[in-house]
Coordinates of C-alpha atoms in Angstrom, one line a residue:
X1 CA 13.5 -8.6 -11.0
X2 CA 14.5 -4.9 -10.1
X3 CA 14.6 -2.5 -13.1
X4 CA 14.6 0.4 -11.4
X5 CA 17.7 3.0 -11.7
X6 CA 18.0 4.7 -8.3
X7 CA 20.2 7.5 -9.8
X8 CA 17.4 8.8 -12.5
X9 CA 14.3 7.5 -11.1
X10 CA 13.7 5.3 -14.3
X11 CA 11.3 2.3 -13.5
X12 CA 11.1 0.0 -16.3
X13 CA 8.1 -2.3 -16.9
X14 CA 9.2 -5.5 -18.4
X15 CA 7.2 -8.0 -16.6
X16 CA 3.9 -9.0 -15.1
X17 CA 3.3 -11.9 -12.3
X18 CA 0.3 -13.8 -12.3
X19 CA -1.0 -17.3 -10.9
X20 CA -1.7 -20.0 -13.7
X21 CA -3.0 -23.5 -12.0
X22 CA -2.3 -22.2 -8.3
X23 CA 1.6 -21.1 -9.4
X24 CA 2.9 -17.7 -9.7
X25 CA 4.4 -17.3 -13.6
X26 CA 6.5 -14.3 -14.5
X27 CA 5.7 -13.4 -17.9
X28 CA 6.0 -10.5 -20.5
X29 CA 3.1 -8.0 -20.5
X30 CA 0.1 -8.5 -22.2
X31 CA 0.8 -5.8 -25.2
X32 CA 3.8 -3.9 -26.3
X33 CA 2.5 -0.8 -25.1
X34 CA 2.7 -2.4 -21.4
X35 CA 6.3 -2.3 -21.9
X36 CA 7.1 1.0 -20.5
X37 CA 9.4 3.3 -18.4
X38 CA 8.3 5.3 -16.1
X39 CA 10.1 8.5 -14.1
X40 CA 9.0 8.2 -10.6
X41 CA 8.5 11.3 -8.4
X42 CA 11.7 11.8 -6.0
X43 CA 9.6 11.3 -2.5
X44 CA 8.4 7.7 -3.9
X45 CA 12.4 7.2 -5.0
X46 CA 13.4 8.2 -1.8
X47 CA 11.3 5.8 0.2
X48 CA 11.9 2.9 -2.3
X49 CA 16.0 3.6 -1.9
X50 CA 15.7 3.4 2.0
X51 CA 13.1 0.0 1.6
X52 CA 15.9 -1.6 -1.0
X53 CA 18.7 -1.1 2.1
X54 CA 16.6 -3.6 4.2
X55 CA 16.1 -6.6 1.4
X56 CA 19.0 -8.7 -0.1
X57 CA 16.8 -10.1 -3.3
X58 CA 16.9 -9.7 -7.3
X59 CA 13.1 -8.6 -6.8
X60 CA 12.2 -5.3 -5.2
X61 CA 9.2 -6.7 -3.5
X62 CA 10.1 -10.5 -2.6
X63 CA 7.9 -13.0 -1.1
X64 CA 8.6 -12.9 2.6
X65 CA 8.6 -17.1 2.5
X66 CA 10.7 -17.1 -0.2
X67 CA 13.4 -14.5 -1.2
X68 CA 14.2 -15.4 -4.5
X69 CA 10.3 -15.5 -5.7
X70 CA 8.3 -12.5 -6.0
X71 CA 5.3 -11.1 -3.7
X72 CA 2.2 -12.8 -4.6
X73 CA 0.0 -10.0 -6.2
X74 CA -3.1 -11.7 -3.8
X75 CA -1.3 -10.6 -0.5
X76 CA -0.5 -7.3 -1.9
X77 CA -4.0 -6.7 -2.6
X78 CA -4.8 -8.1 1.2
X79 CA -2.3 -6.0 2.4
X80 CA -4.1 -3.1 0.3
X81 CA -7.3 -3.7 2.1
X82 CA -5.9 -4.2 5.6
X83 CA -4.3 -0.8 5.3
X84 CA -7.8 0.7 4.2
X85 CA -9.4 -0.8 6.7
X86 CA -6.9 0.5 9.5
X87 CA -7.4 3.7 8.4
X88 CA -11.2 3.7 8.2
X89 CA -10.9 4.6 4.2
X90 CA -13.4 3.5 1.6
X91 CA -12.1 0.0 0.2
X92 CA -10.8 0.5 -3.3
X93 CA -9.0 -1.6 -5.8
X94 CA -5.6 -0.9 -7.3
X95 CA -7.5 -0.4 -10.4
X96 CA -9.6 2.4 -9.0
X97 CA -6.4 4.1 -7.8
X98 CA -5.0 3.9 -11.7
X99 CA -8.4 5.6 -12.7
X100 CA -7.8 8.4 -9.7
X101 CA -4.5 8.9 -11.2
X102 CA -5.2 9.4 -14.9
X103 CA -8.2 11.7 -13.9
X104 CA -6.2 14.0 -11.5
X105 CA -3.4 13.7 -14.0
X106 CA -5.6 15.3 -16.8
X107 CA -7.3 17.8 -14.5
X108 CA -3.9 19.2 -13.9
X109 CA -2.8 19.4 -17.4
X110 CA -0.9 16.1 -18.3
X111 CA -1.3 15.7 -22.1
X112 CA -2.9 12.6 -23.3
X113 CA 0.1 11.1 -25.1
X114 CA 2.2 11.4 -21.7
X115 CA -0.5 9.6 -19.7
X116 CA -1.2 7.4 -22.6
X117 CA 2.5 6.0 -22.4
X118 CA 2.4 6.0 -18.6
X119 CA -0.5 3.8 -17.7
X120 CA 0.3 1.6 -20.8
X121 CA -2.5 2.0 -23.4
X122 CA -2.2 0.9 -26.8
X123 CA -3.3 4.4 -28.1
X124 CA -3.8 7.4 -27.1
X125 CA -7.8 6.9 -28.7
X126 CA -8.1 4.3 -25.6
X127 CA -7.2 7.0 -23.3
X128 CA -9.3 9.5 -25.0
X129 CA -12.3 7.1 -24.5
X130 CA -11.9 5.9 -21.2
X131 CA -11.5 9.5 -20.0
X132 CA -14.0 11.3 -22.4
X133 CA -15.7 13.2 -19.1
X134 CA -12.6 14.3 -18.3
X135 CA -10.8 15.6 -21.8
X136 CA -14.7 17.3 -22.9
X137 CA -14.1 19.6 -19.7
X138 CA -10.7 20.0 -20.4
X139 CA -11.5 21.0 -24.2
X140 CA -14.3 23.2 -22.8
X141 CA -11.9 25.3 -20.7
X142 CA -9.7 25.4 -23.6
X143 CA -12.1 27.0 -25.5
X144 CA -13.0 29.6 -23.0
X145 CA -9.2 30.4 -22.6
X146 CA -9.2 31.0 -26.4
X147 CA -11.9 33.3 -26.5
X148 CA -10.7 35.2 -23.8
X149 CA -7.2 35.7 -25.2
X150 CA -8.1 36.3 -28.9
X151 CA -11.5 37.7 -29.0
X152 CA -11.1 39.9 -25.4
X153 CA -14.5 38.3 -24.6
X154 CA -15.6 39.9 -21.2
X155 CA -19.0 37.9 -21.3
X156 CA -17.7 34.4 -21.0
X157 CA -19.7 31.1 -20.2
X158 CA -19.7 30.3 -16.7
X159 CA -16.5 28.0 -16.9
X160 CA -13.8 28.3 -14.1
X161 CA -10.4 28.5 -16.1
X162 CA -8.5 28.6 -13.0
X163 CA -6.3 25.4 -12.3
X164 CA -8.2 23.0 -10.1
X165 CA -7.1 22.6 -6.3
X166 CA -7.5 19.2 -4.7
X167 CA -10.7 19.4 -2.5
X168 CA -9.6 19.8 1.4
X169 CA -9.0 15.9 3.1
X170 CA -11.2 15.2 5.4
X171 CA -9.2 12.1 6.1
X172 CA -8.3 11.3 10.1
X173 CA -6.1 8.6 11.1
X174 CA -7.9 6.0 13.0
X175 CA -5.7 6.3 16.4
X176 CA -5.6 2.9 18.6
X177 CA -5.7 3.4 22.4
X178 CA -2.7 2.6 24.1
X179 CA -2.5 -0.6 25.8
X180 CA -2.0 -0.6 29.7
X181 CA 1.5 -1.8 30.7
X182 CA 1.4 -5.6 31.6
X183 CA -1.5 -6.1 29.2
X184 CA 0.9 -7.7 26.4
X185 CA 0.1 -6.7 22.5
X186 CA -2.0 -8.0 19.5
X187 CA -1.2 -7.2 16.3
X188 CA -2.8 -8.4 13.1
X189 CA -0.2 -10.6 10.9
X190 CA -2.2 -11.2 7.7
X191 CA -5.9 -11.1 6.8
X192 CA -7.1 -14.2 9.0
X193 CA -4.6 -14.2 11.5
X194 CA -3.7 -12.2 14.7
X195 CA -0.8 -12.7 17.1
X196 CA -0.9 -11.7 20.9
X197 CA 2.2 -11.2 22.5
X198 CA 3.2 -10.9 26.2
X199 CA 6.8 -10.5 27.3
X200 CA 7.3 -10.1 31.3
X201 CA 10.1 -9.9 33.1
X202 CA 11.5 -12.8 35.0
X203 CA 13.0 -12.5 39.0
X204 CA 16.6 -13.1 37.7
X205 CA 15.8 -9.9 35.2
X206 CA 15.4 -11.6 32.0
X207 CA 12.6 -11.4 29.9
X208 CA 10.4 -14.5 28.7
X209 CA 8.2 -13.9 25.4
X210 CA 5.4 -15.8 24.4
X211 CA 2.9 -15.9 21.7
X212 CA -0.9 -17.0 21.1
X213 CA -2.7 -17.0 17.6
X214 CA -6.3 -16.4 16.4
X215 CA -8.1 -16.2 13.6
X216 CA -9.8 -12.9 15.2
X217 CA -9.0 -10.0 17.2
X218 CA -11.4 -10.9 19.6
X219 CA -10.3 -14.4 20.1
X220 CA -6.9 -13.6 20.4
X221 CA -7.2 -10.9 23.2
X222 CA -9.1 -13.6 25.1
X223 CA -6.1 -16.4 24.4
X224 CA -3.6 -13.6 25.3
X225 CA -5.5 -12.8 28.7
X226 CA -5.3 -16.2 29.6
X227 CA -1.7 -16.5 28.9
X228 CA -1.0 -13.6 30.9
X229 CA -2.7 -15.0 33.8
X230 CA -1.0 -18.4 33.6
X231 CA 2.3 -16.6 33.2
X232 CA 2.1 -14.5 36.1
X233 CA 1.1 -17.5 38.2
X234 CA 4.1 -19.2 37.1
X235 CA 6.7 -16.3 37.7
X236 CA 4.8 -15.7 41.2
X237 CA 5.8 -19.3 42.0
X238 CA 9.3 -18.8 41.1
X239 CA 9.4 -15.8 43.4
X240 CA 8.8 -17.9 45.9
X241 CA 11.1 -20.6 45.5
X242 CA 13.9 -20.7 48.2
X243 CA 17.2 -18.8 46.6
X244 CA 19.9 -21.3 46.0
X245 CA 22.9 -20.2 48.4
X246 CA 25.8 -18.2 46.6

C-alpha cells in the first residue's frame, strides 16, 4: 500500500513483496531495521507525484493486469534490463544500484549512522564491514585534514582532501532511426514480445488500425511488412469499388 507522504517526502518501508510457490505474497521485511522511513529528494517526489495522478490503486506501483495487486518484482527486474539495453548501458541489478548509492553517499560525506538507517542494515557495524574500502579512505582524508588544521603541516601525504566530483559521464543515448511514413511502428511490450502496428487512412477518411505480434523484433518487422502489403491491397480494392449514389 502507498506509504508515501507527498507533502513531506517521507516514504515508509513496511512491506516486502516476493513469490512463494508461484504466488505473490506481501509480508513484513526480514529484519526490524528494514522497517524504516526515507526522505525522498524533491525531483524524485515530483516525478512520483505526477505519476500518482495517472493511477487509481492503493498500490503506488500496481500490477497492469490487476489494479488491486502490487507489481511483480520479476516484471520490474525485466523492465530495468530492457531500459539498460535500449540505453546501451552495462547490465546491473537493483542491488548493484544500492551499492553504488551507498558508496557515493559515503564519498560525499554522509555519516555511517544515517546511511545504515537508509539502506536498512541491522547495525552500523554491518555498513562499516561492507563499505570498509570507502571508510578507510575517508579516515585517511580526515587524518590529513587534522594534520593540516592542527599541526599546520605543509608537507602532507599525497592525499587529495578536496570533495570528490563524479567523473564526467560518457553516456550517449541510443537514438533509433525515424521510420518512414507508411511503414507502421514496432514496439517491445516485454522481454519476449514485440508488437507491430499499422493504421492507414481509408478512402472514407477513417483510420483502421491492425496489430501483429512476434517473439523477436526481426520477426515482428517481417509480419508487419506482410500486414502492410495486405492492407494496402484491401484499400486499393475499396477505391476501385463504384461509389454508391448519394
